[in-house]
Coordinates of C-alpha atoms and ligand atoms in Angstrom, one line a residue:
Chain A
M1 CA 0.0 0.0 0.0
P2 CA 2.7 2.6 0.8
R3 CA 4.4 1.7 -2.4
Q4 CA 1.3 2.3 -4.4
L5 CA 0.8 5.6 -2.7
A6 CA 4.3 6.6 -3.5
Q7 CA 3.8 5.6 -7.1
L8 CA 0.6 7.6 -7.2
G9 CA 2.5 10.6 -5.8
Q10 CA 5.3 10.1 -8.3
T11 CA 2.8 10.0 -11.2
G12 CA 1.2 13.2 -9.9
L13 CA 4.5 14.9 -9.6
N14 CA 5.5 13.8 -13.1
S15 CA 2.3 15.1 -14.6
L16 CA 2.7 18.4 -12.8
G17 CA 6.3 18.7 -13.9
K18 CA 5.2 18.0 -17.5
L19 CA 2.5 20.6 -17.3
G20 CA 5.1 23.1 -16.0
R21 CA 7.5 22.3 -18.8
S22 CA 4.8 22.5 -21.4
L23 CA 3.9 26.0 -20.2
L24 CA 7.6 27.1 -20.3
V25 CA 7.8 25.8 -23.9
L26 CA 4.7 27.7 -24.8
I27 CA 6.1 30.9 -23.3
A28 CA 9.3 30.4 -25.3
I29 CA 7.4 29.7 -28.4
T30 CA 5.3 32.8 -28.1
G31 CA 8.5 34.8 -27.5
G32 CA 9.6 33.8 -30.9
V33 CA 6.5 34.9 -32.7
P34 CA 7.2 38.7 -33.1
A35 CA 10.5 37.9 -34.9
L36 CA 8.6 35.9 -37.4
L37 CA 6.8 38.9 -38.7
F38 CA 10.0 39.9 -40.4
R39 CA 10.5 36.5 -41.9
P40 CA 7.2 35.5 -43.4
K41 CA 8.9 32.9 -45.6
L42 CA 9.4 30.7 -42.5
I43 CA 5.7 30.7 -41.8
I44 CA 4.7 30.2 -45.4
R45 CA 6.8 27.1 -45.7
Q46 CA 5.2 25.6 -42.6
L47 CA 1.7 26.6 -43.7
Y48 CA 2.3 24.5 -46.7
I49 CA 3.5 21.5 -44.7
V50 CA 1.0 21.7 -41.9
G51 CA -2.0 23.2 -43.7
V52 CA -1.9 22.6 -47.5
L53 CA -0.8 19.0 -47.2
S54 CA -3.8 18.3 -44.9
V55 CA -6.3 19.7 -47.4
V56 CA -6.8 16.4 -49.2
I57 CA -7.6 14.3 -46.1
I58 CA -9.9 17.1 -44.8
T59 CA -11.8 17.4 -48.1
V60 CA -12.3 13.7 -48.5
S61 CA -13.4 13.3 -44.9
G62 CA -15.6 16.3 -45.2
I63 CA -17.5 15.0 -48.2
F64 CA -18.1 11.6 -46.5
V65 CA -19.2 13.1 -43.2
G66 CA -21.6 15.4 -45.1
M67 CA -23.0 12.5 -47.1
V68 CA -23.6 10.5 -44.0
L69 CA -25.3 13.5 -42.3
G70 CA -27.5 13.8 -45.4
L71 CA -28.6 10.2 -45.2
Q72 CA -29.2 10.0 -41.5
G73 CA -30.8 13.5 -41.3
F74 CA -33.1 12.6 -44.2
Y75 CA -34.3 9.4 -42.5
V76 CA -35.0 11.1 -39.2
L77 CA -36.4 14.3 -40.6
S78 CA -38.7 12.7 -43.1
Q79 CA -40.4 10.7 -40.2
F80 CA -41.6 14.1 -39.1
G81 CA -42.3 15.4 -42.5
A82 CA -39.5 17.9 -42.1
A83 CA -37.1 16.8 -44.9
E84 CA -36.9 20.3 -46.2
S85 CA -34.9 21.3 -43.0
L86 CA -32.2 18.9 -44.1
G87 CA -30.0 21.7 -45.3
M88 CA -30.2 23.6 -42.0
M89 CA -29.5 20.4 -40.0
V90 CA -26.5 19.4 -42.0
A91 CA -25.0 22.9 -42.0
A92 CA -25.6 23.5 -38.3
S93 CA -24.1 20.2 -37.2
L94 CA -21.1 20.8 -39.4
V95 CA -20.4 24.4 -38.5
R96 CA -21.1 24.0 -34.8
E97 CA -19.6 20.6 -34.0
L98 CA -18.3 18.3 -36.6
G99 CA -16.4 20.8 -38.6
P100 CA -14.1 22.0 -35.8
V101 CA -14.0 18.6 -33.9
V102 CA -13.4 16.2 -36.7
T103 CA -10.9 18.6 -38.4
A104 CA -9.0 18.8 -35.1
L105 CA -8.9 15.1 -34.7
L106 CA -7.7 14.6 -38.3
F107 CA -5.3 17.4 -37.9
A108 CA -3.8 15.8 -34.8
G109 CA -3.4 12.5 -36.7
R110 CA -2.0 14.0 -39.9
A111 CA -0.1 17.1 -39.0
G112 CA 0.3 16.9 -35.2
S113 CA 2.0 13.5 -35.3
A114 CA 4.2 14.6 -38.1
L115 CA 5.3 17.7 -36.1
T116 CA 6.1 15.6 -33.1
A117 CA 8.1 13.1 -35.0
E118 CA 10.0 15.7 -36.9
I119 CA 11.0 17.7 -33.8
G120 CA 11.7 14.6 -31.8
L121 CA 14.0 13.3 -34.6
M122 CA 15.7 16.7 -34.9
R123 CA 16.6 16.4 -31.3
A124 CA 17.6 12.8 -31.6
T125 CA 20.0 13.7 -34.4
E126 CA 21.5 16.6 -32.4
Q127 CA 20.1 19.2 -34.8
F128 CA 18.7 21.2 -31.9
A129 CA 22.1 21.1 -30.2
G130 CA 23.7 22.1 -33.5
L131 CA 21.3 25.1 -33.8
E132 CA 22.1 26.2 -30.3
M133 CA 25.8 26.1 -31.0
M134 CA 25.2 28.2 -34.1
A135 CA 23.6 30.7 -31.7
V136 CA 20.2 30.1 -33.1
D137 CA 17.5 29.4 -30.5
P138 CA 15.9 26.2 -31.7
V139 CA 12.6 26.8 -29.9
R140 CA 12.1 30.2 -31.4
R141 CA 13.5 29.2 -34.8
V142 CA 11.9 25.8 -35.3
L143 CA 8.8 25.7 -33.0
S144 CA 7.4 29.2 -33.3
S145 CA 6.9 29.1 -37.1
R146 CA 5.2 25.7 -36.8
F147 CA 3.0 27.0 -34.0
V148 CA 1.8 30.0 -36.0
A149 CA 1.2 27.8 -39.0
G150 CA -0.9 25.3 -37.0
L151 CA -2.9 28.1 -35.4
M152 CA -3.6 29.7 -38.8
S153 CA -4.3 26.4 -40.6
M154 CA -7.0 25.0 -38.3
P155 CA -9.8 27.5 -38.8
I156 CA -9.2 27.4 -42.6
L157 CA -9.2 23.6 -42.6
A158 CA -12.4 23.5 -40.5
A159 CA -14.1 25.9 -42.9
I160 CA -13.1 23.7 -45.9
F161 CA -14.4 20.7 -44.0
S162 CA -17.7 22.3 -43.3
A163 CA -18.1 23.7 -46.8
V164 CA -17.3 20.4 -48.5
G165 CA -19.6 18.6 -45.9
V166 CA -22.5 20.8 -46.9
L167 CA -21.9 19.9 -50.5
G168 CA -21.8 16.2 -49.5
G169 CA -25.2 16.6 -47.7
Y170 CA -26.6 18.4 -50.7
L171 CA -25.4 15.6 -53.0
V172 CA -27.2 12.9 -50.9
G173 CA -30.2 14.9 -49.8
V174 CA -31.1 16.8 -53.0
A175 CA -29.6 14.8 -55.9
L176 CA -30.1 11.3 -54.4
L177 CA -33.1 11.5 -52.1
G178 CA -35.0 14.2 -53.8
V179 CA -35.3 17.0 -51.1
D180 CA -36.3 20.2 -52.7
D181 CA -33.3 22.2 -53.9
G182 CA -34.6 25.7 -53.0
A183 CA -35.8 24.6 -49.6
F184 CA -32.5 23.0 -48.8
W185 CA -30.6 26.2 -49.3
S186 CA -33.2 28.7 -48.0
Q187 CA -33.8 26.8 -44.8
M188 CA -30.1 26.7 -44.3
Q189 CA -29.8 30.4 -44.9
A190 CA -32.6 31.2 -42.5
G191 CA -31.4 28.8 -39.8
I192 CA -27.7 29.5 -39.5
D193 CA -26.8 32.5 -37.5
L194 CA -23.5 34.4 -38.0
Q195 CA -22.7 34.9 -34.3
R196 CA -24.2 31.7 -32.8
D197 CA -23.0 29.3 -35.4
L198 CA -20.2 30.6 -37.5
V199 CA -18.3 32.7 -35.0
N200 CA -18.6 30.1 -32.3
G201 CA -17.4 27.4 -34.8
L202 CA -14.4 29.7 -35.6
I203 CA -13.6 30.1 -31.9
K204 CA -13.7 26.4 -31.4
S205 CA -11.4 25.7 -34.3
L206 CA -9.0 28.4 -33.1
V207 CA -8.9 26.8 -29.6
F208 CA -8.4 23.3 -31.0
G209 CA -5.7 24.5 -33.3
F210 CA -3.9 26.2 -30.4
V211 CA -4.1 23.1 -28.2
C212 CA -3.3 20.5 -30.9
T213 CA -0.3 22.4 -32.2
W214 CA 0.9 23.1 -28.6
I215 CA 0.6 19.4 -27.7
A216 CA 2.4 18.3 -30.8
L217 CA 5.3 20.7 -30.5
F218 CA 5.7 20.1 -26.8
E219 CA 5.7 16.3 -27.1
G220 CA 8.3 16.5 -29.8
H221 CA 10.4 18.8 -27.8
D222 CA 10.0 16.7 -24.6
A223 CA 10.5 13.3 -26.3
I224 CA 13.4 11.1 -25.2
P225 CA 15.7 11.6 -28.1
T226 CA 15.7 8.0 -29.3
S227 CA 13.6 6.1 -31.9
E228 CA 11.5 4.6 -29.1
G229 CA 11.1 7.9 -27.3
V230 CA 10.0 9.6 -30.5
S231 CA 7.5 6.9 -31.4
R232 CA 6.0 7.1 -27.9
A233 CA 5.8 10.8 -28.1
T234 CA 4.0 10.6 -31.4
T235 CA 1.4 8.3 -30.0
R236 CA 0.9 10.6 -27.0
T237 CA 0.4 13.5 -29.3
V238 CA -2.5 11.8 -31.1
V239 CA -4.1 10.5 -27.9
H240 CA -3.7 13.7 -25.8
S241 CA -4.9 15.9 -28.7
A242 CA -8.0 13.8 -29.2
L243 CA -8.9 13.8 -25.5
A244 CA -8.2 17.5 -25.2
V245 CA -10.3 18.3 -28.2
L246 CA -13.3 16.2 -27.1
G247 CA -13.1 17.5 -23.6
L248 CA -12.7 21.1 -24.6
D249 CA -15.5 20.8 -27.1
F250 CA -17.9 19.9 -24.3
V251 CA -16.8 22.8 -22.2
L252 CA -16.9 25.3 -25.1
T253 CA -20.3 24.0 -26.3
A254 CA -21.7 24.4 -22.8
L255 CA -20.4 27.9 -22.6
M256 CA -21.5 29.0 -26.1
F257 CA -24.9 27.5 -26.4
R258 CA -26.5 28.4 -23.1
N259 CA -29.8 30.0 -23.7
Chain B
M1 CA 11.1 52.8 -20.0
I2 CA 14.3 54.3 -18.7
K3 CA 15.2 51.2 -16.8
Q4 CA 14.5 49.0 -19.9
H5 CA 16.7 51.3 -21.9
K6 CA 19.6 50.8 -19.4
L7 CA 19.1 47.1 -19.3
W8 CA 19.3 47.0 -23.1
Q9 CA 22.4 49.1 -23.0
S10 CA 24.2 47.1 -20.4
K11 CA 23.5 43.9 -22.4
S12 CA 25.0 45.3 -25.6
E13 CA 27.9 46.6 -23.5
V14 CA 28.7 43.1 -22.5
K15 CA 28.6 42.1 -26.1
A16 CA 31.0 44.9 -27.0
Q17 CA 33.3 43.8 -24.2
I18 CA 33.2 40.3 -25.5
T19 CA 34.2 41.5 -28.9
D20 CA 36.9 43.7 -27.5
R21 CA 38.3 41.1 -25.3
L22 CA 38.4 38.4 -28.0
A23 CA 40.3 40.8 -30.3
A24 CA 42.7 41.8 -27.5
I25 CA 44.0 38.3 -26.7
L26 CA 47.3 37.8 -28.3
P27 CA 48.6 34.5 -29.7
G28 CA 49.8 32.3 -26.9
E29 CA 47.6 33.9 -24.3
I30 CA 44.9 32.0 -22.6
L31 CA 41.6 31.9 -24.5
V32 CA 39.7 29.2 -22.7
N33 CA 40.4 28.6 -19.1
I34 CA 38.9 25.6 -17.4
K35 CA 39.3 25.5 -13.6
D36 CA 38.4 22.7 -11.2
L37 CA 35.7 21.4 -13.5
C38 CA 33.3 18.9 -11.9
F39 CA 30.5 17.3 -13.7
K40 CA 28.3 14.4 -13.0
R41 CA 25.8 12.4 -15.1
G42 CA 23.4 11.0 -12.5
S43 CA 25.8 9.3 -10.1
R44 CA 28.5 8.8 -12.7
V45 CA 31.3 11.3 -12.3
I46 CA 32.5 12.5 -15.7
F47 CA 34.8 15.3 -14.5
D48 CA 36.5 15.6 -11.2
K49 CA 38.4 18.8 -10.8
A50 CA 39.8 18.9 -14.3
N51 CA 42.0 21.9 -15.2
L52 CA 42.8 22.8 -18.8
V53 CA 43.9 25.9 -20.7
I54 CA 43.5 26.6 -24.4
R55 CA 45.8 29.2 -25.8
R56 CA 45.0 31.6 -28.6
G57 CA 46.4 30.5 -32.0
Q58 CA 47.2 27.0 -31.0
V59 CA 45.7 23.6 -32.0
T60 CA 44.9 21.9 -28.7
A61 CA 44.0 18.3 -28.8
I62 CA 41.9 16.4 -26.2
M63 CA 42.5 12.7 -26.2
G64 CA 41.2 9.9 -24.1
P65 CA 39.4 6.6 -24.1
S66 CA 35.9 6.4 -25.4
G67 CA 33.3 7.5 -22.9
T68 CA 35.6 9.6 -20.8
G69 CA 33.7 12.8 -21.5
K70 CA 35.4 14.5 -24.4
T71 CA 32.1 15.3 -26.1
T72 CA 30.8 16.4 -22.8
L73 CA 33.7 18.8 -22.3
L74 CA 32.9 20.4 -25.7
K75 CA 29.3 20.8 -24.7
L76 CA 30.4 22.4 -21.4
I77 CA 32.6 24.8 -23.2
G78 CA 29.8 25.7 -25.5
G79 CA 27.5 26.4 -22.6
Q80 CA 25.1 23.6 -23.5
L81 CA 25.7 21.8 -20.2
Q82 CA 26.1 23.3 -16.7
P83 CA 29.1 22.2 -14.6
D84 CA 28.3 21.1 -11.1
S85 CA 31.2 23.2 -9.8
G86 CA 34.3 24.9 -11.2
S87 CA 34.3 27.4 -14.0
I88 CA 34.9 27.7 -17.7
E89 CA 36.0 31.0 -19.0
V90 CA 36.2 32.0 -22.6
A91 CA 38.1 35.3 -23.1
G92 CA 37.7 35.9 -19.4
F93 CA 33.9 35.5 -19.4
N94 CA 32.4 32.7 -17.4
V95 CA 30.4 30.9 -20.0
H96 CA 27.8 29.7 -17.5
Q97 CA 27.2 33.1 -15.9
L98 CA 26.5 34.9 -19.2
S99 CA 22.9 35.9 -19.9
H100 CA 21.0 33.9 -22.6
S101 CA 21.6 36.6 -25.3
N102 CA 25.2 37.2 -24.4
L103 CA 25.9 33.4 -24.4
Y104 CA 24.3 33.3 -27.9
F105 CA 26.5 36.2 -28.9
L106 CA 29.6 34.4 -27.7
R107 CA 28.5 31.3 -29.6
T108 CA 28.6 33.3 -32.9
R109 CA 32.3 33.4 -32.3
M110 CA 32.6 29.7 -31.8
G111 CA 32.2 27.0 -34.4
M112 CA 31.5 23.4 -33.4
L113 CA 31.7 20.3 -35.4
F114 CA 29.4 17.7 -33.8
Q115 CA 30.4 14.1 -33.7
S116 CA 27.3 13.2 -35.6
G117 CA 27.5 16.2 -38.0
A118 CA 24.1 17.5 -36.9
L119 CA 23.2 18.8 -40.3
L120 CA 19.7 20.2 -40.7
T121 CA 17.9 17.5 -42.6
D122 CA 15.4 19.8 -44.3
L123 CA 18.1 21.8 -46.1
N124 CA 20.6 20.7 -48.7
V125 CA 24.4 20.9 -48.4
F126 CA 24.6 24.4 -49.7
E127 CA 21.9 25.8 -47.5
N128 CA 23.3 24.0 -44.5
V129 CA 26.6 25.8 -44.9
A130 CA 24.8 29.1 -45.7
Y131 CA 22.6 28.8 -42.7
P132 CA 24.8 30.6 -40.1
L133 CA 25.5 33.3 -42.6
R134 CA 21.9 33.9 -43.3
E135 CA 21.0 33.9 -39.6
H136 CA 23.7 36.2 -38.4
T137 CA 24.8 38.4 -41.3
K138 CA 23.0 40.6 -43.7
L139 CA 25.3 39.7 -46.6
P140 CA 23.9 39.9 -50.1
E141 CA 23.0 36.6 -51.8
S142 CA 26.0 36.8 -54.2
M143 CA 28.4 37.1 -51.3
I144 CA 26.8 34.3 -49.4
R145 CA 27.2 32.1 -52.5
K146 CA 30.8 32.9 -52.8
L147 CA 31.6 32.3 -49.1
V148 CA 29.7 29.0 -49.1
L149 CA 31.4 27.7 -52.2
I150 CA 34.8 28.6 -50.8
K151 CA 34.1 26.7 -47.5
L152 CA 32.8 23.7 -49.5
E153 CA 35.8 23.8 -51.7
A154 CA 38.1 23.6 -48.7
V155 CA 36.5 20.4 -47.6
G156 CA 36.4 19.0 -51.1
L157 CA 32.6 19.0 -51.5
R158 CA 31.8 21.9 -53.7
G159 CA 30.5 19.4 -56.2
A160 CA 28.1 18.0 -53.6
K161 CA 26.4 21.3 -52.9
D162 CA 23.0 20.2 -54.2
L163 CA 22.8 16.9 -52.3
Q164 CA 20.5 16.4 -49.4
P165 CA 22.1 15.3 -46.1
S166 CA 20.5 11.9 -46.4
E167 CA 22.5 11.4 -49.6
L168 CA 25.8 11.9 -47.9
S169 CA 28.1 9.3 -46.4
G170 CA 29.0 9.7 -42.8
G171 CA 32.4 11.1 -43.6
M172 CA 31.0 13.5 -46.2
A173 CA 28.4 14.8 -43.7
R174 CA 31.1 15.5 -41.2
R175 CA 33.0 17.5 -43.8
V176 CA 29.9 19.5 -44.6
A177 CA 29.4 20.1 -40.9
M178 CA 33.0 21.3 -40.8
A179 CA 32.5 23.7 -43.6
R180 CA 29.4 25.0 -41.7
A181 CA 31.4 25.4 -38.4
M182 CA 33.9 27.6 -40.3
A183 CA 31.2 29.6 -42.1
L184 CA 31.3 32.6 -39.8
D185 CA 35.1 32.6 -39.4
P186 CA 34.8 32.0 -35.7
T187 CA 37.6 32.7 -33.2
L188 CA 37.4 29.3 -31.7
I189 CA 36.5 26.1 -33.4
L190 CA 35.7 22.9 -31.5
Y191 CA 36.1 19.7 -33.6
D192 CA 34.6 16.6 -32.2
E193 CA 36.4 13.7 -33.9
P194 CA 36.9 15.2 -37.3
F195 CA 38.9 12.3 -38.6
T196 CA 36.4 9.5 -37.8
G197 CA 35.1 7.9 -40.9
Q198 CA 37.6 9.5 -43.3
D199 CA 39.7 7.6 -45.7
P200 CA 43.5 8.2 -45.5
I201 CA 43.4 10.8 -48.3
S202 CA 40.7 13.0 -46.9
M203 CA 42.1 12.5 -43.4
G204 CA 45.4 13.9 -44.6
V205 CA 43.7 16.8 -46.3
L206 CA 41.5 17.6 -43.3
M207 CA 44.6 17.5 -41.0
Q208 CA 46.3 20.0 -43.2
M209 CA 43.2 22.1 -43.4
I210 CA 42.7 22.3 -39.6
R211 CA 46.3 23.3 -39.2
K212 CA 46.4 25.8 -42.1
L213 CA 43.1 27.4 -41.2
N214 CA 44.3 27.8 -37.6
D215 CA 47.5 29.5 -38.7
A216 CA 46.2 31.6 -41.6
S217 CA 43.3 33.2 -39.8
R218 CA 44.4 33.7 -36.2
L219 CA 42.1 30.8 -35.2
T220 CA 42.1 28.7 -32.1
S221 CA 41.3 25.0 -32.6
L222 CA 40.3 22.4 -30.1
V223 CA 40.4 18.9 -31.6
V224 CA 38.9 15.8 -29.9
S225 CA 40.4 12.7 -31.5
H226 CA 41.4 9.2 -31.0
D227 CA 44.0 9.1 -33.7
V228 CA 47.2 9.4 -31.9
Q229 CA 49.6 9.8 -34.8
E230 CA 47.4 12.2 -36.8
T231 CA 46.7 14.3 -33.8
A232 CA 50.3 14.4 -32.7
A233 CA 51.2 15.6 -36.1
I234 CA 49.1 18.8 -36.0
A235 CA 48.6 19.6 -32.3
D236 CA 50.6 22.2 -30.4
Q237 CA 49.3 20.9 -27.1
I238 CA 47.7 17.6 -26.1
Y239 CA 45.6 16.8 -23.0
L240 CA 45.0 13.2 -22.1
I241 CA 41.9 12.8 -20.0
Y242 CA 40.8 9.7 -18.2
G243 CA 38.6 9.1 -15.1
G244 CA 37.5 12.7 -14.9
K245 CA 41.0 14.1 -14.6
V246 CA 43.8 15.3 -16.9
M247 CA 46.2 12.4 -16.8
G248 CA 48.8 13.9 -19.0
Q249 CA 49.6 17.1 -20.9
G250 CA 52.3 18.6 -23.0
N251 CA 53.4 19.0 -26.6
P252 CA 53.2 15.9 -28.8
K253 CA 56.9 15.2 -28.4
Q254 CA 56.8 15.3 -24.6
L255 CA 53.9 12.9 -24.6
L256 CA 55.3 10.5 -27.1
D257 CA 58.6 10.4 -25.1
S258 CA 56.9 10.2 -21.7
D259 CA 57.6 7.2 -19.6
S260 CA 54.4 7.4 -17.5
P261 CA 52.8 3.9 -17.9
W262 CA 49.4 5.5 -18.4
I263 CA 50.5 7.8 -21.2
R264 CA 52.6 5.1 -22.8
Q265 CA 49.6 2.7 -22.9
F266 CA 47.4 5.3 -24.6
M267 CA 49.9 6.6 -27.0
D268 CA 51.0 3.1 -28.0
G269 CA 47.5 1.6 -28.0
L270 CA 48.3 -1.2 -25.7
P271 CA 45.5 -3.4 -24.4
D272 CA 47.0 -4.0 -20.9
G273 CA 48.0 -1.3 -18.5
P274 CA 46.4 1.1 -16.1
V275 CA 43.6 2.1 -18.4
K276 CA 40.6 -0.2 -18.4
F277 CA 38.9 -0.9 -21.7
H278 CA 35.7 -1.9 -20.0
Y279 CA 32.9 0.3 -18.7
P280 CA 32.8 -0.3 -14.9
A281 CA 31.1 -3.7 -14.4
P282 CA 31.0 -6.5 -11.9
D283 CA 33.3 -9.5 -12.3
L284 CA 32.6 -11.3 -15.6
Q285 CA 32.5 -14.8 -14.1
Q286 CA 30.1 -13.7 -11.5
D287 CA 27.9 -11.9 -14.1
L288 CA 27.8 -14.9 -16.4
F289 CA 27.0 -17.6 -13.9
T290 CA 24.6 -16.0 -11.5
H291 CA 21.0 -15.8 -12.4
A292 CA 19.3 -12.5 -12.3
Ligands
LIG1 N1 22.6 12.3 -22.3 C1 23.3 11.5 -21.5 N2 22.8 11.1 -20.3 C2 23.5 10.4 -19.5 N3 24.7 10.0 -19.6 C3 25.4 10.4 -20.7 C4 24.7 11.2 -21.7 N4 25.6 11.5 -22.7 C5 26.7 10.9 -22.3 N5 26.6 10.3 -21.1 C6 27.7 9.6 -20.4 O1 28.8 10.5 -20.3 C7 30.0 9.8 -20.5 C8 30.8 10.6 -21.4 O2 30.2 10.7 -22.7 P1 30.9 11.5 -23.9 O3 30.0 11.4 -25.0 O4 31.4 12.8 -23.4 O5 32.1 10.5 -24.2 P2 33.3 10.7 -25.2 O6 34.6 10.9 -24.5 O7 33.0 11.8 -26.2 O8 33.3 9.3 -25.9 P3 33.6 9.0 -27.5 O9 35.0 9.0 -27.7 O10 33.1 7.6 -27.6 O11 32.8 9.9 -28.3 C9 29.7 8.4 -21.0 O12 30.1 7.5 -20.0 C10 28.2 8.4 -21.2 O13 27.7 7.2 -20.7
LIG2 MG1 32.4 11.8 -28.1

């Protein structure tokens, strides 16, 4: 029993230590952001790697999620004779929830894991030490640009996801199941509110982008610099990001959609 | 506001002092002074009151068995590791008491060749060598190109400028890293095993290069190496370290003629003698025949 207690205490201490380290890394990362304004090339390169290369998976997933929403929504709504509201239902679920959340989950799997692995391997191959000895701060130089790129990419990716998802819903609902074309769009237009739906969705994706990129960069930076350490860190990135996104989504939704 | 201004001023004052002091040290005077250095990794003692000096304009060699802490010493000098006690001064400044930005400033005057090369894998050979120039100077592109090609020519890899680090052999990567370490024409260059993985021809060229570079541009070089003959041929001063202490020092001739059994064993590469080949371990018999 005392041993288990000691272990519990140790685990608690380790987690606290990790939290502290991640905050320090975050502070260091933000410290490097102002300097990036003078070197937009660094950000553009990372935007390409983190954002543009994620567009395909986001688009494909968006279409399928939208199509499934169209199918399921149609079956439920037509039971109540409200199939015309399909457009509004698809768009609301995408913009409010599925867009930001699924994009963040995909982002963590596609871009977050890659960031962790890249940074972990850079440390394992002494590239960080090399930068330090060249008088270049590796946190500011390597992590900050990736952080900004992640933060900027996520809302755009989520927007793409939602837009494509609406098209997927349209495809299934209107083209396949015969919902009225005009009703589909007009109900959507009437039902979606700029502040309540779009802005809140944007805030969510910004928060998720912040958290996912932070986790990915920190895990890479904190990884034990060996192949095993990096592989574990990559797994942790995906797991922790997913948990953080789902948990935060609940909190944010509760805060945003109180009546 | 005023206070901030002062802070900023005193910071840049230290930088100016570093520049002045580096320029004022004459050949033969002490550039790096390591006093009573103690350093531990966990419970393993790596340095135990080691004392070394590195003089301006000389090629100083650090030799010692694998795992004694030669790489660790270079990292301590570069300020990447903190000593447990003792001090390391470069040009009179205690490396470990400098502020972050002053330490980084001092590092622009140091070049380091890592044992593994440590090239940036997302840049090609040319960009790797150009990297410190782009980060720390505002030279025009044409000038950078010339400087990089000159450095690459010196290590015989001008033709490889468009290759990616993954396309280089170990020896080539190390030569690129050497060109990168020289890129800013530093005052002090630290070479971690520059000869490992080099064929006899490039080894000869690199030896000549280290020596010539050192003499031609008022450089100071610190070479970590296992190759006794090669190192003896170019070094002005050799330190032998073992067990956390400096076990022998002097110019190559003094060491080669020394009759200390320890120095003899190392310089002649003998298996038996005071130096143990093995990492500390329990008795082999006992280890093999007892069940864990
Ligand atoms: N990151 C680390 N954590 C713990 N111990 C380490 C670490 N790096 C090195 N050591 C230990 O420090 C000692 C000195 O290592 P170092 O790399 O300085 O040796 P070295 O003299 O450069 O050896 P070699 O000639 O093989 O390169 C070794 O015994 C090693 O076990
Ligand atoms: Mg070494």
